[in-house]
Every structure is written in structure tokens, then in C-alpha cells.
Coordinates of C-alpha atoms in Angstrom, one line a residue:
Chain A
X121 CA -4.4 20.7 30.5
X122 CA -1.5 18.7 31.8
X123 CA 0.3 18.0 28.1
X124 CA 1.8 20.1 25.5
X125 CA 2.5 17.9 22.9
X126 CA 4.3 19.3 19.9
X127 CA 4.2 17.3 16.1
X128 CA 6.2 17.7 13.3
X129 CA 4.6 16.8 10.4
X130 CA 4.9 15.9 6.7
X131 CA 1.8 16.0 4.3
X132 CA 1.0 15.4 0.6
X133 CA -1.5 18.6 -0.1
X134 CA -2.8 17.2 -3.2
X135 CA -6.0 16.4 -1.8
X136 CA -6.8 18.8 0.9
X137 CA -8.1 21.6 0.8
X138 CA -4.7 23.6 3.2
X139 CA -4.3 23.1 6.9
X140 CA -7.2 25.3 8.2
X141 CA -10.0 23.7 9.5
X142 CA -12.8 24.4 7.3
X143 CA -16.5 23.4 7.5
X144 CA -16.8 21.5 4.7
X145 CA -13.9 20.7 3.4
X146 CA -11.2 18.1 4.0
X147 CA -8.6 19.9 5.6
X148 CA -4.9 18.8 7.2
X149 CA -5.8 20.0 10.6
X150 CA -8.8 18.5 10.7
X151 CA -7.8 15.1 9.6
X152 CA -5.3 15.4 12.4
X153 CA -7.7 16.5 15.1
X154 CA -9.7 14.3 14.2
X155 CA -7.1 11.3 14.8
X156 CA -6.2 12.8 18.4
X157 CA -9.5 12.9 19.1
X158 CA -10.5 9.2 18.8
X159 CA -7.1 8.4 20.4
X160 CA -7.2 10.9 23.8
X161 CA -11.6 11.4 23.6
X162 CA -11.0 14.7 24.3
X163 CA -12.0 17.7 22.1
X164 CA -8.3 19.6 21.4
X165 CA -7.2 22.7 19.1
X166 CA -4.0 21.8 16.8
X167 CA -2.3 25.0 16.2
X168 CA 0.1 25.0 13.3
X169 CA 3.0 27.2 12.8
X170 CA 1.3 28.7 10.1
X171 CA -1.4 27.4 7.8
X172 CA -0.8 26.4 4.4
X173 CA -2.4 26.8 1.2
X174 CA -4.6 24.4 -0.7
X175 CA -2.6 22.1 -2.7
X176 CA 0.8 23.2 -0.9
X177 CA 2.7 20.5 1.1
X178 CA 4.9 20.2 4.1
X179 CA 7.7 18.3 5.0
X180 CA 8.5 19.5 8.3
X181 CA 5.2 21.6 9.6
X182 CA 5.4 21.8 13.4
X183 CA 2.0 22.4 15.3
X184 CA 0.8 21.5 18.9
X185 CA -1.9 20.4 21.5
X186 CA -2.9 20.7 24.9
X187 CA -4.0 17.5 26.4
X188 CA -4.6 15.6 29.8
X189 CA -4.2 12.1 28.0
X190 CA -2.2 9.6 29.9
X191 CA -0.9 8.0 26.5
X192 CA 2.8 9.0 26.2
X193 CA 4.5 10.7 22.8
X194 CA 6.2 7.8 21.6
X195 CA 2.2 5.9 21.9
X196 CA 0.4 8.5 20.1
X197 CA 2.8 9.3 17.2
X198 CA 2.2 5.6 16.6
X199 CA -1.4 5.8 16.7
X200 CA -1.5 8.8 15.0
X201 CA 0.1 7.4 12.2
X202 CA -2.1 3.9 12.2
X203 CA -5.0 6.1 12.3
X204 CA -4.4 9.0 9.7
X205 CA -4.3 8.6 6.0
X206 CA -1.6 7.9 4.0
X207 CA -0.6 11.6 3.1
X208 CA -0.4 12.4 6.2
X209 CA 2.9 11.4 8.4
X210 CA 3.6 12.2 11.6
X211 CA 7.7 12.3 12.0
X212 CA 8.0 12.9 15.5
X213 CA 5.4 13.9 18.9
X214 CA 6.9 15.1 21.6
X215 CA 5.7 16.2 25.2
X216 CA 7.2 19.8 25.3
X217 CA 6.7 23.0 28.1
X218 CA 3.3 24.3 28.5
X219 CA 4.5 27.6 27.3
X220 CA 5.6 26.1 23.7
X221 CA 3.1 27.5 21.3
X222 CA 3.8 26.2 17.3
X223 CA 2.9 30.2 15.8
X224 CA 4.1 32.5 17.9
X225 CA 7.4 30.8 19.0
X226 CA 8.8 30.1 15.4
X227 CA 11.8 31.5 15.1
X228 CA 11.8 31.6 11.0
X229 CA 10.3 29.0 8.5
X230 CA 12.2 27.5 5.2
X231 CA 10.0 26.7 1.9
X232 CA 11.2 25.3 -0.7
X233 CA 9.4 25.7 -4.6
X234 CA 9.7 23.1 -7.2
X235 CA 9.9 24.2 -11.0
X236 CA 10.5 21.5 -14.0
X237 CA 11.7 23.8 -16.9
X238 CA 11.4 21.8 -20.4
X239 CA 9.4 21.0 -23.0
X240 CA 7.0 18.9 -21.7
X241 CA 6.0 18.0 -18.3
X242 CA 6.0 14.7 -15.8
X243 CA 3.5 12.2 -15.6
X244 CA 5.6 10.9 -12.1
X245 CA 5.3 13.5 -9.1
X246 CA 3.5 16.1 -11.5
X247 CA 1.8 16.7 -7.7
X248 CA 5.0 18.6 -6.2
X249 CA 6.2 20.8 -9.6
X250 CA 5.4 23.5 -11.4
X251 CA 5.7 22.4 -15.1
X252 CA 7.3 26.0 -17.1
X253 CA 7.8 25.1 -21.1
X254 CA 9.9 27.8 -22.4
X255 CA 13.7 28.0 -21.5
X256 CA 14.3 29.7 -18.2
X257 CA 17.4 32.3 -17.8
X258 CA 18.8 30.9 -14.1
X259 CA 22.0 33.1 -14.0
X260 CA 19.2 35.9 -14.7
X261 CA 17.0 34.2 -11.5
X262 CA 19.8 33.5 -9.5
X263 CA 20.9 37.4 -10.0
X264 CA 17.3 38.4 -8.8
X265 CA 16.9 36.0 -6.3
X266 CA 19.9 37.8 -4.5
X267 CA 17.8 41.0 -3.9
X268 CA 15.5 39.7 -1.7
X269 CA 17.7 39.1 0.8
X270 CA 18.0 40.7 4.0
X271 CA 14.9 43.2 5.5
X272 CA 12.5 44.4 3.2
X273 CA 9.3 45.6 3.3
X274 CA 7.3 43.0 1.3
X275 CA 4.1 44.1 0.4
X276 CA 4.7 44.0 -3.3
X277 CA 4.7 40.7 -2.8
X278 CA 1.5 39.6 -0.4
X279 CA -1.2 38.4 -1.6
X280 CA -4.2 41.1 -2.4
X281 CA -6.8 41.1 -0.1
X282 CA -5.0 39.9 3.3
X283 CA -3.7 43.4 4.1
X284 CA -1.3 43.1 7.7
X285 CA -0.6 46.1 9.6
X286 CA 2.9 44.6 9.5
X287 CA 4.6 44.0 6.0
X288 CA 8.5 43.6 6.5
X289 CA 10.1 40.2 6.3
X290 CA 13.8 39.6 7.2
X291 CA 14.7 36.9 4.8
X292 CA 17.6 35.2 5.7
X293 CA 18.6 32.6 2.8
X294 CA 17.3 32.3 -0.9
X295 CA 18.7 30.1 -2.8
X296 CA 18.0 28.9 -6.5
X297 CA 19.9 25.6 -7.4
X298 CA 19.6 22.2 -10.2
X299 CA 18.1 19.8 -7.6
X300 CA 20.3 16.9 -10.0
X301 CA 17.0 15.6 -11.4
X302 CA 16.3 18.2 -14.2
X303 CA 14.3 20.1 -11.6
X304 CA 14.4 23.6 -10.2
X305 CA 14.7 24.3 -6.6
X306 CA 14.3 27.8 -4.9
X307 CA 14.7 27.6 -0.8
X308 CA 13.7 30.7 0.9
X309 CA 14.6 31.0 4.8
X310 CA 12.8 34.2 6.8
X311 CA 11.6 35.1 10.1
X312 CA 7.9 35.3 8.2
X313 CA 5.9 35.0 5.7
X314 CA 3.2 37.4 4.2
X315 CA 0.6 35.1 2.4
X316 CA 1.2 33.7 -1.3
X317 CA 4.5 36.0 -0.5
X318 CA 6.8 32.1 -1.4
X319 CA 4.5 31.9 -4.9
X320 CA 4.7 35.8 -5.6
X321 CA 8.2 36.0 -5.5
X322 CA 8.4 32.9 -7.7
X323 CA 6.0 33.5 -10.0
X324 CA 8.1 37.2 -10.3
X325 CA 11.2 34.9 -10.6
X326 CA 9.6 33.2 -13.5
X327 CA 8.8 36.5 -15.5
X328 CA 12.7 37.0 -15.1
X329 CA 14.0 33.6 -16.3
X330 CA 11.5 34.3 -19.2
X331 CA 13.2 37.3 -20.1
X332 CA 9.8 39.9 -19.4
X333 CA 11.7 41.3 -16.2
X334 CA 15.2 42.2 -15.6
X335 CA 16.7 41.2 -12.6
X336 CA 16.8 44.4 -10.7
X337 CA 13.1 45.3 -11.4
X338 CA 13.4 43.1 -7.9
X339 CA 14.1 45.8 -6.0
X340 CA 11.9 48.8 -8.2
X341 CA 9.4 46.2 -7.0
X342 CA 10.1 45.7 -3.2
X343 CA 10.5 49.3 -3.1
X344 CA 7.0 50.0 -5.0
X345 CA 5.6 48.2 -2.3
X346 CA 2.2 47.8 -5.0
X347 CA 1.4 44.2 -5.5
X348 CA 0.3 45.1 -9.3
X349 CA 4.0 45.2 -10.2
X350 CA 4.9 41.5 -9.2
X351 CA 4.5 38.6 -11.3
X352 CA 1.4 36.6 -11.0
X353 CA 1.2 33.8 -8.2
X354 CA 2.4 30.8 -9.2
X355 CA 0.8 27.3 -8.6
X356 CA 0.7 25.7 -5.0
X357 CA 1.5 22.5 -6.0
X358 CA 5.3 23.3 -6.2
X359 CA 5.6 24.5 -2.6
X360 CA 6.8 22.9 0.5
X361 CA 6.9 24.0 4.4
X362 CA 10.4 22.6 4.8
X363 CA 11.4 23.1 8.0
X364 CA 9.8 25.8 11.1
X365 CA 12.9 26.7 13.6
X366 CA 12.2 27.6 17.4
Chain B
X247 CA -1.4 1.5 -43.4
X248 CA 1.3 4.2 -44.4
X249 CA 3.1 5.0 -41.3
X250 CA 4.4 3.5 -38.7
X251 CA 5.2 5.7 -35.1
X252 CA 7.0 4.9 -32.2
X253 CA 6.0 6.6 -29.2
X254 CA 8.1 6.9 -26.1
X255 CA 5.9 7.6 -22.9
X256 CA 6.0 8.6 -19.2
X257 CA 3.3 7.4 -16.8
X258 CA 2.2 7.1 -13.4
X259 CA 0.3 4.1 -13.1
X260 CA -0.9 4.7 -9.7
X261 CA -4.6 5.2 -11.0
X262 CA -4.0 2.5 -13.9
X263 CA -5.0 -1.4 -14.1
X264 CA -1.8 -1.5 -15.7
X265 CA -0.9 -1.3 -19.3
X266 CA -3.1 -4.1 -21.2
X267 CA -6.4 -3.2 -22.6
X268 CA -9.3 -4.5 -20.6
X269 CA -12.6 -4.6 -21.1
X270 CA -14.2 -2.5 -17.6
X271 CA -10.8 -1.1 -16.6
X272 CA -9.2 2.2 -17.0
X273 CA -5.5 1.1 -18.7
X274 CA -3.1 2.6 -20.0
X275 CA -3.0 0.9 -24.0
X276 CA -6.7 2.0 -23.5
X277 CA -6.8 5.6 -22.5
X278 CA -3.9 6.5 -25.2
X279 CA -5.3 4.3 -27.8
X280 CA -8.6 6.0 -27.3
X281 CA -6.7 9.6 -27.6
X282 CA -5.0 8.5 -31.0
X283 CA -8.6 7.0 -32.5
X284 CA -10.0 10.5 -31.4
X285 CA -7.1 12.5 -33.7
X286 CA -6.9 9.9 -36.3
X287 CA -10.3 8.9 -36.5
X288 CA -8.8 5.6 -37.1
X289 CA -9.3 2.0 -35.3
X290 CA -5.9 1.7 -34.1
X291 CA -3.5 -0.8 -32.2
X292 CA -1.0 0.2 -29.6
X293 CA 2.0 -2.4 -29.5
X294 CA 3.9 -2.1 -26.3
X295 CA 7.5 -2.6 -25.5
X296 CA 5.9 -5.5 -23.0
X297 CA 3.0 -5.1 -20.6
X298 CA 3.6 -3.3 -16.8
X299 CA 1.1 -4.3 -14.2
X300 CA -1.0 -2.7 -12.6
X301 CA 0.3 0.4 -10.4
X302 CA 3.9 0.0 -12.1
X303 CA 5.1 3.4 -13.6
X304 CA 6.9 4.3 -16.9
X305 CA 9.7 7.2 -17.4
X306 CA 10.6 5.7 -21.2
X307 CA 7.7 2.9 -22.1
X308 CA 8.1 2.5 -25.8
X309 CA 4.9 1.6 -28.2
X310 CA 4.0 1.6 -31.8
X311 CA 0.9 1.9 -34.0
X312 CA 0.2 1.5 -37.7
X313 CA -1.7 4.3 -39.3
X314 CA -3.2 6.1 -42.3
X315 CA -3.4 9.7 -41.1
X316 CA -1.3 12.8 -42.6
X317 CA -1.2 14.0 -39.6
X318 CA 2.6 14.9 -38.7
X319 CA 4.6 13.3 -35.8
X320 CA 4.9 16.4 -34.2
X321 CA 1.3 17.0 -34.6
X322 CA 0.3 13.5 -33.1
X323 CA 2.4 14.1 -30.2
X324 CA 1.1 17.8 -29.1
X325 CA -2.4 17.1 -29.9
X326 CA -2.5 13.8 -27.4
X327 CA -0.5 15.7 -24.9
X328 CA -3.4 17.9 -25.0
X329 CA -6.1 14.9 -25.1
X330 CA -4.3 12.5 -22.1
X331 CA -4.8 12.9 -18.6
X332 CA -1.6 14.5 -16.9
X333 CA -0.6 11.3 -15.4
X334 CA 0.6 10.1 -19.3
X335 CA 3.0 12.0 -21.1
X336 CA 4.2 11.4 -25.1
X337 CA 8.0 12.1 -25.0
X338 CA 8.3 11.6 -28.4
X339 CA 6.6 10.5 -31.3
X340 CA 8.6 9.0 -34.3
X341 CA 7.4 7.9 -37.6
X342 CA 9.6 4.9 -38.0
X343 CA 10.6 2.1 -40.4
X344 CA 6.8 0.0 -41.4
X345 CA 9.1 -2.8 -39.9
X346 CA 9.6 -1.7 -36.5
X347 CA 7.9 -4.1 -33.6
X348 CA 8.2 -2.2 -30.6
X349 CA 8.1 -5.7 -28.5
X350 CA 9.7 -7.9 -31.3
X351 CA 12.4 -5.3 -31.6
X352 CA 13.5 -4.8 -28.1
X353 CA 16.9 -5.7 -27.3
X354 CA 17.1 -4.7 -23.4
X355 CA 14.9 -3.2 -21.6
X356 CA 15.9 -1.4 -17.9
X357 CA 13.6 -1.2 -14.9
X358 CA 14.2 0.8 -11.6
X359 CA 12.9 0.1 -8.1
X360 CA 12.8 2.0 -5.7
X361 CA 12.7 1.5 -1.2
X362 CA 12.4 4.0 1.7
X363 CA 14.0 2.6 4.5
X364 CA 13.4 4.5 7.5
X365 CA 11.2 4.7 10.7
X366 CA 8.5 5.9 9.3
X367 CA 6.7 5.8 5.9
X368 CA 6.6 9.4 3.8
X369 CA 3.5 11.2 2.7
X370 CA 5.4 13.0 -0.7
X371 CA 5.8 10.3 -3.1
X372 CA 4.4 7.8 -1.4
X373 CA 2.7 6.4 -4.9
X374 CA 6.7 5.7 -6.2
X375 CA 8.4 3.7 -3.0
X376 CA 8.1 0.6 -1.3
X377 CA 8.5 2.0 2.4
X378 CA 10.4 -0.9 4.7
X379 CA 10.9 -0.1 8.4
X380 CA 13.7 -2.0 9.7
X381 CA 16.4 -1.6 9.4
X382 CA 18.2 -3.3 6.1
X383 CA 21.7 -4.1 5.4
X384 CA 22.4 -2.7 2.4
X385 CA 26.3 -4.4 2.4
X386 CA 24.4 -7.9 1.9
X387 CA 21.9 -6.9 -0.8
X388 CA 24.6 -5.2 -2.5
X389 CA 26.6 -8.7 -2.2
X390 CA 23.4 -10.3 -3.6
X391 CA 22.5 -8.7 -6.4
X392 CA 25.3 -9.4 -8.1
X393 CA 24.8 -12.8 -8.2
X394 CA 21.5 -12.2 -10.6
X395 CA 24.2 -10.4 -13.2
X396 CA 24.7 -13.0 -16.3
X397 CA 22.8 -15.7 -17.8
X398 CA 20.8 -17.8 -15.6
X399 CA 17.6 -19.3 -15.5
X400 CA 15.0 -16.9 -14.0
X401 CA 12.3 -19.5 -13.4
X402 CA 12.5 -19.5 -9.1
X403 CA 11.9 -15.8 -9.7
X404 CA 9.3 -15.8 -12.6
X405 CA 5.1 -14.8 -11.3
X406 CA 3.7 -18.1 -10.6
X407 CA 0.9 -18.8 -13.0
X408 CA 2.4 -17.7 -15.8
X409 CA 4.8 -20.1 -17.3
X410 CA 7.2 -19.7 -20.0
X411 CA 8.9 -22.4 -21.8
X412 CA 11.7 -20.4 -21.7
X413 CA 12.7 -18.8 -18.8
X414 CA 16.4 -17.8 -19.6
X415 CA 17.6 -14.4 -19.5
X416 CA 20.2 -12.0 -19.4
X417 CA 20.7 -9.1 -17.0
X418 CA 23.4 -7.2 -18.1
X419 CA 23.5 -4.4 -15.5
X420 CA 22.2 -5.1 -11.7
X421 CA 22.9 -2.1 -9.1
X422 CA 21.5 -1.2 -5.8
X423 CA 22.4 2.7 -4.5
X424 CA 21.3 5.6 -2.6
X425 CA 19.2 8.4 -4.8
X426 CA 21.0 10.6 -2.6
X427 CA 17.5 11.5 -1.3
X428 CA 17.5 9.3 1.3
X429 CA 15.9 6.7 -1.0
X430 CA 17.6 2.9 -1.8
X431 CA 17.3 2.9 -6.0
X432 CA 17.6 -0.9 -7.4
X433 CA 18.0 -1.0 -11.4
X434 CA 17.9 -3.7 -13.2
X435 CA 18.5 -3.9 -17.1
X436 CA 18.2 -7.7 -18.8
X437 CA 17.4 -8.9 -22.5
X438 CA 13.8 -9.8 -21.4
X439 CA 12.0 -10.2 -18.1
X440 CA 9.6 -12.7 -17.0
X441 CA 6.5 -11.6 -15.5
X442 CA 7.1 -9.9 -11.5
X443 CA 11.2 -10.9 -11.8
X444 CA 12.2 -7.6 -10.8
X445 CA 9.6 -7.5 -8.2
X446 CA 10.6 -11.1 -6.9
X447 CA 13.8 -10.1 -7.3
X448 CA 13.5 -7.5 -5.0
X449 CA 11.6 -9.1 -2.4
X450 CA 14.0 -11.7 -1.9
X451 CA 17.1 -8.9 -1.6
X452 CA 14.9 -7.6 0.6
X453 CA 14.9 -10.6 2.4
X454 CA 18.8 -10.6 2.5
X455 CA 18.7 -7.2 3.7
X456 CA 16.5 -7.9 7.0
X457 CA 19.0 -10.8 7.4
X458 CA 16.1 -13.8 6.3
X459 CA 18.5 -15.1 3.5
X460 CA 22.0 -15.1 3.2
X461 CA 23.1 -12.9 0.4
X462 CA 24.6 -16.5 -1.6
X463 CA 21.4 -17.8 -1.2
X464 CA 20.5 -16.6 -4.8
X465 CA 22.6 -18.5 -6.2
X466 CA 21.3 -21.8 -4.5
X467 CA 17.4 -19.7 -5.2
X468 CA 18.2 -19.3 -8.9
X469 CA 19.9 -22.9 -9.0
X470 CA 16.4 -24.6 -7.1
X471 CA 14.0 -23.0 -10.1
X472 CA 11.0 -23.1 -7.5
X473 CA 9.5 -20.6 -7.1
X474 CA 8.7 -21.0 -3.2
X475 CA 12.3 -20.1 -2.8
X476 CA 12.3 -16.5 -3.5
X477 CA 11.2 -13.9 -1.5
X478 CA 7.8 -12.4 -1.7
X479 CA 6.5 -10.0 -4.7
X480 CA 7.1 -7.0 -3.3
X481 CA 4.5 -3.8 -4.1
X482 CA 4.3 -2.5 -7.7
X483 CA 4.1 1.0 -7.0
X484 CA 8.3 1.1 -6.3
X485 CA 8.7 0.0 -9.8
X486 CA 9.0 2.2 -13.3
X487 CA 10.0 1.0 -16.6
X488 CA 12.6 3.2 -17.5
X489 CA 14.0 2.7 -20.5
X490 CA 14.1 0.3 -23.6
X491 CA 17.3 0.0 -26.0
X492 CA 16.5 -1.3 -29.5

């Protein structure tokens, strides 16, 4: 294949069914194969940095292509985006070294969770947040969320049945800050991700805001390494691929 | 009938044929006024603030229905939060002076739209934004928009079709700023709007932004009371209702 083209992409999960391809479901990588298909006629594999969850959305998912089309970047981000649904937007393509592979080059991957913490929910953009009713403690959050930080082994925090040989995750940034619209954002930056390990740690975040963990249980529970001591996973709507670095 | 409650609601009227009850479409009057003759087992009528049209959204709609029940405010509100669809949300429910006309009654009312303006459309929130490529020059629209503030005659900007005999009105407050996401957030708050003035309103800033119209041109726009002056109607689905004073 004479093209490498790499896209970085932002989609509205809502109504897919995740990235992967799957048979019989609508998926975000098939929808997007499907568009480079009719524009190069060639059968291609999109890999994705990582695949996301059904329900979870991106704003800046990178993935790429081999291809021997003659239609130039600037021509097929254009086409891609006349083509493809309206949830689906691709924000830049670009022809990059053979060698660039979207997985196994990412250098570390930011996601960003949504919670709205009052006493009832939205109607508007109910899609991207997790709606929590009763009073959250932040200074208690923001104190946990500080413990994750740094290498740990995180396989308290991975979602049961998708055991890796390799469980440690160097997180470099967690944040938990008022996104000055009543809404609560939590950015986590790392060199990985163990799956449902972005809603695991949230949804154990949660239990501490809601006063049924203390802060430093964080780190009885990194160190238990048992996925029975976390909190339970919260909601995929709320979370967002932000950003994949290289 | 006994009681008298105000209701202040939040919806997404992306799936919605607007507010006003009709006879084979799915409305908003309908779907709540359906949930409130389901608790009350009552025929009831929902009086709204004024009608939105179809695909506009609502942060703080206000309504109000005459009713016999016992049940409590609190009660009504909780139990139709549980009955609507999560794309409507009771904010409150107030039982309220037998007097109280939530249309008659409405001093001001303040609307909010809102524009991307970039390259490229997004996918996240698509549903709330009118997405406009070029380039616009925000300097100008800013310069225009204050030219609506006052007492004028809105009829150039009033929906044709739909004649008032009188189509005088007050905006009191007229801005135009960045969200600070990125966005371009135009609200407008007035004594009464004719039906589509904010949308024509904001298709003919729009206009001055892309350079088409000179931002005085409103004046000599508003002046002409033609209709075939004013910009286009731009799309309802960057519009929301956000609150009306009484």
C-alpha cells in the first residue's frame, strides 16, 4: 500500500454500538470504513488507537489506513465528512510514514468524564453526563483523585473478565475541576488504559463524594489489586477520548 | 378547579414538533399534558409561557394548569419526572395564585442562540448549534446587534405568514459572546417576540458577519418593515428558551 493516512476523529457515541467493528451492529469503525471504502473502492482496515465502549464518545480519537488511492488528505477528509453521518466528524486526515500505526505508537491518551451533581437531571446534552442526585464531597474527590497518580498497578480497577498479563498504568494527570456550567469534569492523562479502568475509577470516585469511601481507601484499593473492592462502573455516556499523543 | 401550578421546564426539542398540541405529532404541551392526566386523572390544559417551534429547546419554559387533585406540588413534580421521557425535565412545580396566566403574565422573556464557527461542523452537541464555516466577523455583528436594543418595530424580522397587528417590541438586553467553548452565544431578552424574530434576527447578523450586510443595515432593515430585508431564518435547533421573568 502506498498511503498511510492517519484521522483524527470526533464522534457522538449515543447511537453506536463502540468503535469495534461488529457483525451486526452499527459500529464507529464501521461507519468509517465503510465511507473510505466507497471513496478509494478498496477494502481497508481502520485501526483505532484504542476502541471505545458503547455509548462512550471521542473528541480527538486518532486511527489510520493503508491505501493506494490517488485522492490526496485534504480530498478525502472532505468526502469523508460529505459521506458519513452527522455524529461522526472527521477533524483532520493526513498522509503520514508507513511505519505510523494509531495503537501501538500512542504515547498516552487523555479522557475526560462528565458528572452533573444536583437534584435533578438535564433534558439538553443528557447524552454526555452522568446525572448523580445526592450532594457530592469534591474536596473529598479531589483528595482521592490525587492517589492515583503516578505508576500503579491497576488491576483493582479493570474491568472483570478482560484479564492482561500486564496491569500497571503510569498515569500522568488527574484532575477533578467545576467545568463553569454546574458540571463535573475529571481529566485523566496515562500512558494506558485497562478497560472500563476511566469508569472504575470514577464510579469509586463517586462512592467517595457520597461519603461510603474515604479518600485513602484509594490506595487500600490499588494495593488490593481485587476489582471487588472498587466502586461499580459508572455509565459510558459521560466519557470522552479527548486527545491520543504520539 | 382548586389549584393552580406553575411549572418551570427544561427540554430538548430535538425529537419534538415543537411545543403546541397537535393532533398526529409527538409535542411537547402533549407528552407532559398526557403525564399530568395520568397522575391526576384529570382532563387538563397546559398554558405555555408562548409556543417554541419545532426543534427549539427550553432551559426555563414556564407553564401552568388548573387542577382538582390533592396531590402536593412536590408530589406532581417527582411523579412526572418519573413519567416523562428524559429529554423533559420539571424544574419546579409551584402551586400558585388561581390568577396566574403563565402567557398573560409574562413580562420578559430571554432566548439564547447559539453558532459554531469553525472549519468543520462537531459531532457532540450537534442537536444545540447552528454550525457556520466561514469565517465571521464577530466585531460587525457585535456592532449590529446593538442596533435591535430599544423599542422598534419588529415587523422586517417577524415569520412571514403570521401577521400581528402589532408588531412593536422591546428588547431590553441584546449580546453576542464566546461560551468560552469555542461556541459564539447570542441572547436576546425583549417584552414579547414575534414568531422566528430571534431566528431572523440571527440570520441577518449572520449575514453581517460573512460581510453580506453592513452592520447599520439593521437599522435601515428594521426602518423598511419588509420582511425580504432580513436575513434568512436560520436553524431552530441553535435556539433554547431560557428564561421568563414575571
Amino acid at each position: 500500500m502506498d498511503n498511510n493516512f492517519k484521522l483524527t476523529i470526533e464522534y457522538d457515541g449515543t447511537n453506536y454500538h463502540g468503535w469495534q467493528r461488529q457483525v451486526n451492529e452499527r459500529t464507529i469503525q464501521k461507519e468509517i470504513e465503510k465511507a473510505i471504502e466507497k471513496m478509494t473502492r478498496e477494502k481497508i482496515i481502520l485501526t483505532a488507537s484504542g476502541r471505545t465502549d458503547a455509548g462512550v464518545h471521542a473528541i480527538g480519537q486518532v486511527a489510520n489506513f493503508k491505501s493506494n488511492t490517488r485522492i490526496g488528505a485534504q480530498d478525502l477528509q472532505n468526502g469523508l465528512n460529505s459521506i458519513l453521518p452527522n455524529d461522526i466528524v472527521i477533524h483532520k486526515c493526513e498522509a503520514v510514514d508507513q511505519n505510523f500505526h494509531a495503537r501501538y505508537d500512542a504515547k498516552s491518551k487523555r479522557y475526560r468524564y462528565t458528572i452533573i451533581n444536583r437534584a435533578r437531571p438535564n433534558a439538553i446534552g443528557r447524552q454526555y453526563v452522568w446525572w448523580i442526585k445526592s450532594p457530592l464531597n469534591i474536596e473529598a474527590m479531589r483528595e482521592a483523585i490525587l492517589l492515583i497518580l503516578g505508576e500503579h498497578d491497576f488491576k483493582a480497577f479493570e474491568g472483570a473478565g478482560s484479564p492482561r498479563s500486564h496491569t500497571v498504568r503510569h498515569i500522568h494527570q488527574a484532575t477533578l475541576e467545576p467545568d463553569g456550567t454546574g458540571k463535573l469534569r475529571i481529566e485523566i492523562e496515562a500512558n494506558g488504559f485497562l478497560r472500563f479502568m476511566v469508569r472504575n475509577i470514577v464510579g469509586t470516585l463517586a462512592m467517595v463524594g457520597a461519603g461510603k469511601l474515604a479518600a485513602d481507601d484509594i490506595a487500600l484499593i490499588l494495593n488490593s489489586k481485587d476489582r471487588k473492592y472498587a466502586g461499580a462502573t459508572c455509565p459510558a455516556q459521560g466519557l470522552c477520548l479527548m486527545q491520543v499523543h504520539y
